[in-house]
Structures are given as C-alpha cells and as structure tokens.
Amino acid sequence: MTELLRIENLTKEFRVGATAFPAVDDVSFALRSGETLSVVGESGCGKSTLGRVIVRGIEASSGTVVYTPPADGAGADTDDASAASREVDFLSLRGRRLKRFRQDIQMIFQDPLSSLDPRMTVFDIIAEPLRATARPPAPVVRERVWDIAKKVGLDPSHLRRYPHSFSGGQRQRIGIARALVTGPKVIVADEAVSALDVSIRAQIINLLKDLQRELGIAYLFIAHDLSIVEYISDRVAVMYLGRIVEIAATDQLFSTPHHPYTEVLLSAVPQPDPEVRRERIVPKGEVPSPTDRPPGCLFSTRCHYASELCRTTVPPLVEVEDGHFSACHFAKELALRGLSAVAPDTADTAEAEEDRSVPTG
Ligand code: SF4
C-alpha cells in the first residue's frame, strides 16, 4: 500500500492562562491508501485534536502533514510523476490550492445533529463542500449529490427536507455523504459511531467498510471503543497525553501489546463469553493534568512497571517487531497481556497485580 498522508512531528499547543500545554505532542505516523488506521485512547488524550489539526479544522502549532495524491487522483501533477514530486505540504496550503486539496481530505463528526446546519436542506448540506471547493455547475452538483445520497442509503426524494426530520442513523449517513461528495482519498472519522444505538452503529460501520472497498478511501478512525476498533482497523495507534505510545497492525496490538498502557486498555474490553473472566488492570492514580505532565515517560505515574529510568528519561517510539512500534523502555522485556489472555478462575486482581514482574533496569 502506498503512503497517502505522512504526519511528521505534529504538535498542537493550547493555553490555560499563562501555561501552554501540548494536546498533541510531536506525533509522527503514516496513513496508507485504502487502509483504516484507528487512533485510540482515553477521553482527553488528544486524539480528536489530532484529527482536527490534520484536516485543518484547527491550525497546528508545528509539524507537517504531507499528502501524496494518487497518480490518477485530483491534484496529480502528471500520470507518470513520481510520488515524491506529487507531495503536498497540506498545512501550508492557502487559497485555491487549499480548496483543491481539501476535496481529498474530509472529516465525519461524532454528533450528526450538531454538525449539520438545521437551517439548510439536506441537499444543500451535502452539496456545500463541493460548492466550496470545486464549484461545479448546478446540474453537476445535483447529479453528484443524488449519486452520493443513493450510495450511502438515503432516499434522494428526501433531500429537500431538513436534518431534524431524520433519525440519528440517517443523520450520520448525511454526514458521510457530505464527506464523500468531493471524492476524498482520506476521511478522518471522529467518534463517527459513538453517539448511535448499537444496531445502527453496526449498519454505519458496515456502510463505511463497503464504501472503503468500493472507493478505496483511507480512514483515520478516531475511537475509544476497542471492540469496534478491532473489527474495523488494519492498524491501531494508541495515544496517551498527546503522544503516540504504541502503533501496530491490529492483530499484533491486540494479541501481543508492547506498551503497559495498551495492556490497560485491552484489559477493559468487555469479554463476550460470560464463562471467561479477564483480569481488569487498573492503572495507579489519576490521569495527570495536561498542564502538569510528568517528566520522563508520561505514563510513569500510573504504570505498574515503572522504574527510576521511566521517571527521568522519555522513551522514544521504536520498532520492537516488524511494523510494531512502542514508546516504553521495557517494551521488549515485558510479557504483557493481550486481548486473548484471561485470568484463571481463582485469580484475584490484587494478587495478580503483586505478581506482575517489575523490571529493575
Ligand atoms: Fe511504564 Fe516505564 Fe514503560 Fe513508561 S517506560 S510505560 S513507565 S515501564
């Protein structure tokens, strides 16, 4: 798979009074064509901010987002140009070039109702990104909006209605149609199914997967529900306090995590078989304030394996297995529990915690 987006050292700082803190802290990764890369982590870890910075909903403090349009896609220089010659520094684009490449990188939001203007018809809501970027003639807009509406399962005869007359699932279909109408290569989906009922959630996830198969779109899927993430993702990146602490292929990350924070997240995934009990690993203490982050490893105040080294030295994100990266000093030494690991029937959480080996390096 070829690289579509390359995020390099991306940082977004916010201010609280006189204190600046990074909600996104020096994040680097690549998104490949046609893949789903999920970004997971607790509420407030910076994953939604990361998505908004990438689509330029908010401006980055520093770092780059390099977009390489497919050779046959909108924005390609020539058919035979090398990928490097097509690279676009997306965050520095202005004016017409920004409009042109905005067509390729779109976003779906969590709450369909609050993200859709209640005073606009559904037709105009879906057409808006097209009119704002490519500005095609009215008949082309009409045909494109009808095509996309049918593709996402909306009845085109309902397009003159307003968002409030649609159900939650239908409203999310409107949001997806709006993101699709410009023919994007990348969609950032920010908690796109979190607000939906369980049965509707499955329909929307299957719709997203079908659209990806048909249109070859790459998703950056921002979510906190690891059951959905396991189902939908090719790769998963785990964020903690603004930094990526682990990134790997989905099956690798779920079966053999190499970061203690990932182990914590996996231990909280509901077990579908009531006969099987999994030990829940509860991290120590509370999440540190973003304005008062610990030195060294950001997880060191909560990690059961932390040593002195962790409290003084930032662990770099390094490759511990093929395509599997972890930012933990002991990523190779620790035998962490994946999703398939279950506690024996007699296991007691407190005892199990005492048994957990703590490296002394
Ligand atoms: Fe825990 Fe240390 Fe690894 Fe950080 S570097 S996750 S504190 S063991």
Coordinates of C-alpha atoms and ligand atoms in Angstrom, one line a residue:
M1 CA 0.0 0.0 0.0
T2 CA 1.3 3.5 -0.9
E3 CA 1.6 6.3 1.6
L4 CA -1.1 8.9 1.4
L5 CA -0.5 11.0 4.4
R6 CA 2.7 11.4 6.3
I7 CA 2.3 13.2 9.7
E8 CA 5.7 14.5 11.0
N9 CA 6.3 15.9 14.4
L10 CA 2.8 17.3 14.6
T11 CA 2.2 19.4 17.7
K12 CA -0.8 21.4 18.8
E13 CA -0.5 23.6 21.9
F14 CA -3.3 25.2 23.9
R15 CA -3.1 27.8 26.6
V16 CA -4.6 27.8 30.1
G17 CA -3.9 31.2 31.4
A18 CA -0.1 31.7 31.1
T19 CA 0.5 28.0 30.7
A20 CA 0.9 26.4 27.3
F21 CA 0.5 22.6 27.1
P22 CA 0.6 20.2 24.1
A23 CA -2.7 18.5 23.4
V24 CA -0.9 16.8 20.5
D25 CA 2.8 16.3 21.2
D26 CA 5.3 15.6 18.5
V27 CA 3.2 12.9 16.7
S28 CA 4.5 11.1 13.6
F29 CA 2.9 8.3 11.6
A30 CA 1.8 7.5 8.0
L31 CA -1.6 6.6 6.6
R32 CA -1.6 4.3 3.6
S33 CA -4.0 4.3 0.7
G34 CA -7.1 2.2 1.4
E35 CA -6.3 1.3 5.0
T36 CA -8.1 2.0 8.2
L37 CA -5.8 3.3 11.0
S38 CA -7.6 3.8 14.3
V39 CA -6.4 6.2 17.0
V40 CA -7.5 5.2 20.5
G41 CA -7.0 6.4 24.0
E42 CA -8.9 7.8 26.9
S43 CA -11.1 10.9 26.6
G44 CA -8.8 14.0 26.6
C45 CA -5.8 12.1 25.2
G46 CA -5.6 14.4 22.2
K47 CA -7.0 12.1 19.5
S48 CA -9.8 14.3 18.4
T49 CA -7.5 17.4 18.3
L50 CA -5.1 15.3 16.2
G51 CA -7.9 14.6 13.7
R52 CA -8.9 18.3 13.5
V53 CA -5.4 19.5 13.0
I54 CA -4.8 17.1 10.2
V55 CA -7.9 18.3 8.3
R56 CA -7.1 21.9 9.2
G57 CA -10.2 22.4 11.3
I58 CA -7.7 24.0 13.7
E59 CA -4.1 25.1 12.9
A60 CA -1.1 23.1 14.1
S61 CA 1.5 24.8 16.4
S62 CA 4.3 23.0 14.5
G63 CA 5.0 19.9 12.3
T64 CA 3.8 18.9 8.9
V65 CA 1.2 16.8 7.1
V66 CA 2.5 15.7 3.8
Y67 CA -0.2 14.5 1.4
T68 CA 0.7 12.4 -1.7
P69 CA -2.3 12.3 -4.1
P70 CA -2.7 9.1 -6.1
A71 CA -1.2 9.5 -9.6
D72 CA -4.7 9.3 -11.1
G73 CA -6.4 11.4 -8.5
A74 CA -7.4 15.1 -8.3
G75 CA -4.3 17.1 -7.8
A76 CA -1.9 14.7 -9.5
D77 CA 0.7 16.6 -11.5
T78 CA 1.2 14.1 -14.2
D79 CA 0.4 10.4 -14.6
D80 CA 4.0 9.3 -14.6
A81 CA 5.3 11.7 -12.0
S82 CA 7.0 10.1 -9.0
A83 CA 5.2 10.0 -5.7
A84 CA 7.8 12.4 -4.3
S85 CA 7.1 15.0 -6.9
R86 CA 3.4 14.9 -6.1
E87 CA 3.9 15.5 -2.4
V88 CA 1.9 18.5 -1.0
D89 CA 2.7 20.2 2.3
F90 CA -1.0 20.3 3.3
L91 CA -0.7 22.5 6.4
S92 CA 1.0 25.3 4.4
L93 CA -1.5 25.5 1.6
R94 CA -3.5 28.6 1.1
G95 CA -6.2 29.9 -1.3
R96 CA -7.1 28.0 -4.4
R97 CA -4.5 25.2 -3.7
L98 CA -6.0 24.6 -0.3
K99 CA -9.5 24.4 -1.8
R100 CA -8.3 22.0 -4.4
F101 CA -6.7 19.6 -1.9
R102 CA -9.4 19.9 0.7
Q103 CA -11.5 17.8 -1.6
D104 CA -9.2 14.9 -1.0
I105 CA -9.1 15.1 2.9
Q106 CA -12.5 15.2 4.6
M107 CA -14.0 14.6 8.0
I108 CA -17.0 12.9 9.6
F109 CA -18.0 14.1 13.1
Q110 CA -19.4 12.4 16.1
D111 CA -22.7 14.1 16.6
P112 CA -24.5 14.2 13.3
L113 CA -27.2 16.7 14.6
S114 CA -24.9 19.4 15.9
S115 CA -22.6 19.1 12.9
L116 CA -25.4 19.6 10.4
D117 CA -26.8 23.2 9.9
P118 CA -30.5 22.9 10.9
R119 CA -31.5 25.8 8.6
M120 CA -30.1 24.1 5.5
T121 CA -31.8 21.4 3.4
V122 CA -30.1 18.0 3.3
F123 CA -29.3 18.6 -0.4
D124 CA -27.5 21.9 0.4
I125 CA -25.7 20.3 3.4
I126 CA -24.3 17.5 1.2
A127 CA -23.6 19.9 -1.7
E128 CA -21.8 22.5 0.4
P129 CA -18.2 21.1 0.4
L130 CA -18.5 20.6 -3.4
R131 CA -19.6 24.2 -3.9
A132 CA -16.9 25.5 -1.5
T133 CA -14.1 23.7 -3.3
A134 CA -14.6 22.6 -6.9
R135 CA -17.6 24.9 -7.7
P136 CA -19.1 22.7 -10.5
P137 CA -22.2 23.9 -12.4
A138 CA -25.6 23.3 -10.8
P139 CA -26.5 20.2 -12.9
V140 CA -23.2 18.5 -11.9
V141 CA -23.8 19.3 -8.3
R142 CA -27.3 17.9 -8.5
E143 CA -26.2 14.6 -10.1
R144 CA -23.3 14.2 -7.7
V145 CA -25.4 14.8 -4.6
W146 CA -28.1 12.3 -5.8
D147 CA -25.4 9.7 -6.6
I148 CA -23.8 10.0 -3.2
A149 CA -27.1 10.0 -1.4
K150 CA -28.0 6.7 -3.0
K151 CA -24.6 5.3 -2.2
V152 CA -25.0 5.9 1.5
G153 CA -28.6 4.6 1.6
L154 CA -30.5 7.9 1.7
D155 CA -33.7 8.3 -0.4
P156 CA -32.9 11.1 -2.9
S157 CA -36.6 12.2 -2.8
H158 CA -36.0 13.3 0.8
L159 CA -33.1 15.7 0.1
R160 CA -35.3 18.8 0.3
R161 CA -36.1 18.0 4.0
Y162 CA -34.2 19.4 7.0
P163 CA -31.9 17.4 9.3
H164 CA -34.3 17.3 12.2
S165 CA -36.7 15.2 10.3
F166 CA -34.2 12.3 10.0
S167 CA -33.3 9.6 12.6
G168 CA -29.8 9.5 14.2
G169 CA -28.6 6.8 11.8
Q170 CA -29.9 8.7 8.8
R171 CA -28.3 11.9 10.0
Q172 CA -24.9 10.1 10.2
R173 CA -25.5 8.9 6.6
I174 CA -26.0 12.6 5.7
G175 CA -22.6 13.4 7.4
I176 CA -20.9 10.6 5.5
A177 CA -22.5 11.8 2.2
R178 CA -21.2 15.3 2.9
A179 CA -17.7 14.0 3.5
L180 CA -17.8 11.8 0.3
V181 CA -19.2 14.3 -2.1
T182 CA -15.9 15.8 -3.1
G183 CA -14.4 12.3 -3.8
P184 CA -11.9 12.2 -0.9
K185 CA -8.9 9.9 -0.7
V186 CA -8.7 10.3 3.1
I187 CA -11.6 10.6 5.7
V188 CA -10.9 11.4 9.3
A189 CA -13.8 9.9 11.2
D190 CA -14.0 11.3 14.7
E191 CA -16.0 9.0 17.0
A192 CA -18.3 8.6 14.0
V193 CA -20.5 5.9 15.5
S194 CA -20.2 6.6 19.3
A195 CA -23.5 8.5 19.5
L196 CA -25.5 5.9 17.7
D197 CA -27.6 3.0 19.0
V198 CA -25.9 -0.4 18.9
S199 CA -27.9 -1.8 15.9
I200 CA -27.5 1.5 13.9
R201 CA -23.8 1.5 14.8
A202 CA -23.3 -1.8 13.1
Q203 CA -25.1 -0.6 10.0
I204 CA -22.9 2.6 9.7
I205 CA -19.7 0.6 10.3
N206 CA -20.6 -1.8 7.6
L207 CA -21.5 1.1 5.3
L208 CA -18.1 2.7 6.0
K209 CA -16.4 -0.6 5.2
D210 CA -18.4 -1.1 2.0
L211 CA -17.6 2.5 0.8
Q212 CA -13.9 1.8 1.5
R213 CA -13.9 -1.3 -0.6
E214 CA -15.7 0.4 -3.4
L215 CA -13.9 3.8 -3.4
G216 CA -10.5 2.9 -1.9
I217 CA -10.7 5.5 0.8
A218 CA -8.3 5.5 3.7
Y219 CA -9.8 6.1 7.1
L220 CA -8.2 7.7 10.2
F221 CA -10.8 6.3 12.6
I222 CA -10.7 8.1 16.0
A223 CA -12.5 6.0 18.6
H224 CA -12.5 4.8 22.2
D225 CA -14.5 1.5 21.8
L226 CA -11.8 -1.1 21.2
S227 CA -14.4 -3.8 20.1
I228 CA -15.3 -1.6 17.1
V229 CA -11.6 -0.7 16.5
E230 CA -10.6 -4.4 16.4
Y231 CA -13.4 -5.1 13.8
I232 CA -12.7 -2.1 11.5
S233 CA -9.0 -1.4 11.7
D234 CA -5.9 -2.6 9.7
R235 CA -3.6 -0.8 12.2
V236 CA -4.1 0.9 15.6
A237 CA -2.3 3.8 17.2
V238 CA -2.6 4.3 21.0
M239 CA -2.4 7.8 22.4
Y240 CA -1.7 8.9 25.9
L241 CA -1.5 12.6 27.0
G242 CA -1.0 13.8 23.4
R243 CA 1.7 11.3 22.4
I244 CA 1.5 8.0 20.4
V245 CA 2.8 5.3 22.7
E246 CA 2.2 2.3 20.5
I247 CA 1.3 1.6 16.9
A248 CA 1.0 -1.8 15.2
A249 CA -1.2 -4.0 13.0
T250 CA -4.5 -4.6 14.7
D251 CA -4.0 -8.4 15.4
Q252 CA -0.4 -7.7 16.7
L253 CA -1.5 -4.9 19.0
F254 CA -4.5 -6.8 20.4
S255 CA -2.7 -10.2 20.9
T256 CA 0.8 -9.0 21.9
P257 CA 0.8 -5.4 23.1
H258 CA 4.2 -3.9 23.9
H259 CA 3.1 -0.9 26.0
P260 CA 1.7 -1.1 29.5
Y261 CA -1.0 1.5 28.7
T262 CA -2.2 -0.6 25.8
E263 CA -2.4 -3.6 28.2
V264 CA -4.6 -1.5 30.5
L265 CA -6.9 -0.5 27.7
L266 CA -7.2 -4.1 26.4
S267 CA -8.0 -5.4 29.9
A268 CA -11.1 -3.2 30.0
V269 CA -12.6 -4.6 26.7
P270 CA -15.8 -6.4 27.6
Q271 CA -15.5 -10.2 27.3
P272 CA -18.4 -11.6 25.2
D273 CA -18.2 -15.1 26.8
P274 CA -19.6 -14.9 30.3
E275 CA -17.8 -18.1 31.2
V276 CA -14.4 -16.4 30.6
R277 CA -13.1 -13.9 33.1
R278 CA -10.4 -11.5 32.3
E279 CA -8.4 -9.6 34.9
R280 CA -9.0 -5.9 34.7
I281 CA -5.8 -3.9 35.1
V282 CA -6.4 -0.6 36.9
P283 CA -3.7 1.9 36.4
K284 CA -2.4 3.7 39.5
G285 CA -3.8 7.1 40.5
E286 CA -5.4 9.6 38.1
V287 CA -4.5 10.9 34.7
P288 CA -2.1 13.8 35.2
S289 CA -3.3 17.3 34.4
P290 CA -2.2 18.2 30.8
T291 CA -0.7 21.4 32.3
D292 CA 1.4 19.4 34.8
R293 CA 2.8 16.4 32.9
P294 CA 5.4 14.2 34.5
P295 CA 9.0 14.2 33.2
G296 CA 10.3 11.0 31.5
C297 CA 7.6 8.6 30.4
L298 CA 4.2 10.3 30.6
F299 CA 2.6 7.0 31.9
S300 CA 5.2 6.6 34.7
T301 CA 2.9 8.0 37.4
R302 CA 0.3 5.3 36.7
C303 CA 2.4 2.4 35.3
H304 CA 2.7 -0.8 37.4
Y305 CA 6.1 -1.5 35.8
A306 CA 7.7 2.0 36.3
S307 CA 11.3 2.2 37.4
E308 CA 13.6 5.2 38.1
L309 CA 14.6 5.3 34.4
C310 CA 11.0 5.8 33.4
R311 CA 10.7 8.9 35.7
T312 CA 13.7 10.7 34.2
T313 CA 14.0 9.7 30.6
V314 CA 11.5 10.0 27.8
P315 CA 11.2 6.6 26.0
P316 CA 11.4 7.0 22.2
L317 CA 8.9 5.3 19.9
V318 CA 11.0 2.4 18.5
E319 CA 10.2 -0.6 16.3
V320 CA 10.1 -3.7 18.6
E321 CA 8.8 -6.1 15.9
D322 CA 8.2 -5.8 12.2
G323 CA 5.9 -2.7 11.9
H324 CA 5.2 -2.7 15.7
F325 CA 6.4 0.4 17.5
S326 CA 6.3 1.1 21.2
A327 CA 7.4 4.0 23.4
C328 CA 8.4 2.0 26.5
H329 CA 11.9 1.5 27.9
F330 CA 10.9 -2.2 28.6
A331 CA 8.9 -3.0 25.5
K332 CA 11.0 -6.0 24.7
E333 CA 11.3 -7.3 28.2
L334 CA 7.7 -7.1 29.5
A335 CA 5.3 -10.0 28.8
L336 CA 2.1 -8.0 28.5
R337 CA -1.3 -9.5 28.3
G338 CA -3.3 -9.2 25.1
L339 CA -7.0 -9.5 24.5
S340 CA -6.9 -13.3 24.4
A341 CA -5.2 -13.6 27.8
V342 CA -7.7 -14.4 30.5
A343 CA -7.3 -14.7 34.3
P344 CA -7.6 -18.1 35.8
D345 CA -10.9 -18.6 37.7
T346 CA -9.3 -18.3 41.1
A347 CA -7.2 -15.2 40.2
D348 CA -7.6 -12.3 42.4
T349 CA -6.9 -8.9 40.9
A350 CA -4.8 -7.6 43.9
E351 CA -2.7 -10.8 44.0
A352 CA -2.3 -10.7 40.3
E353 CA -1.0 -7.2 40.5
E354 CA 1.5 -8.1 43.1
D355 CA 2.7 -11.0 40.8
R356 CA 3.3 -8.7 37.9
S357 CA 7.0 -8.5 37.3
V358 CA 8.6 -5.1 37.6
P359 CA 11.8 -4.6 35.7
T360 CA 14.7 -3.1 37.6
G361 CA 16.6 -1.6 34.7
Ligands
SF4_1 FE1 5.8 2.0 32.2 FE2 8.4 2.7 32.2 FE3 7.3 1.6 30.0 FE4 6.6 4.1 30.7 S1 8.6 3.4 30.1 S2 5.2 2.5 30.1 S3 6.6 3.9 33.0 S4 7.6 0.6 32.0

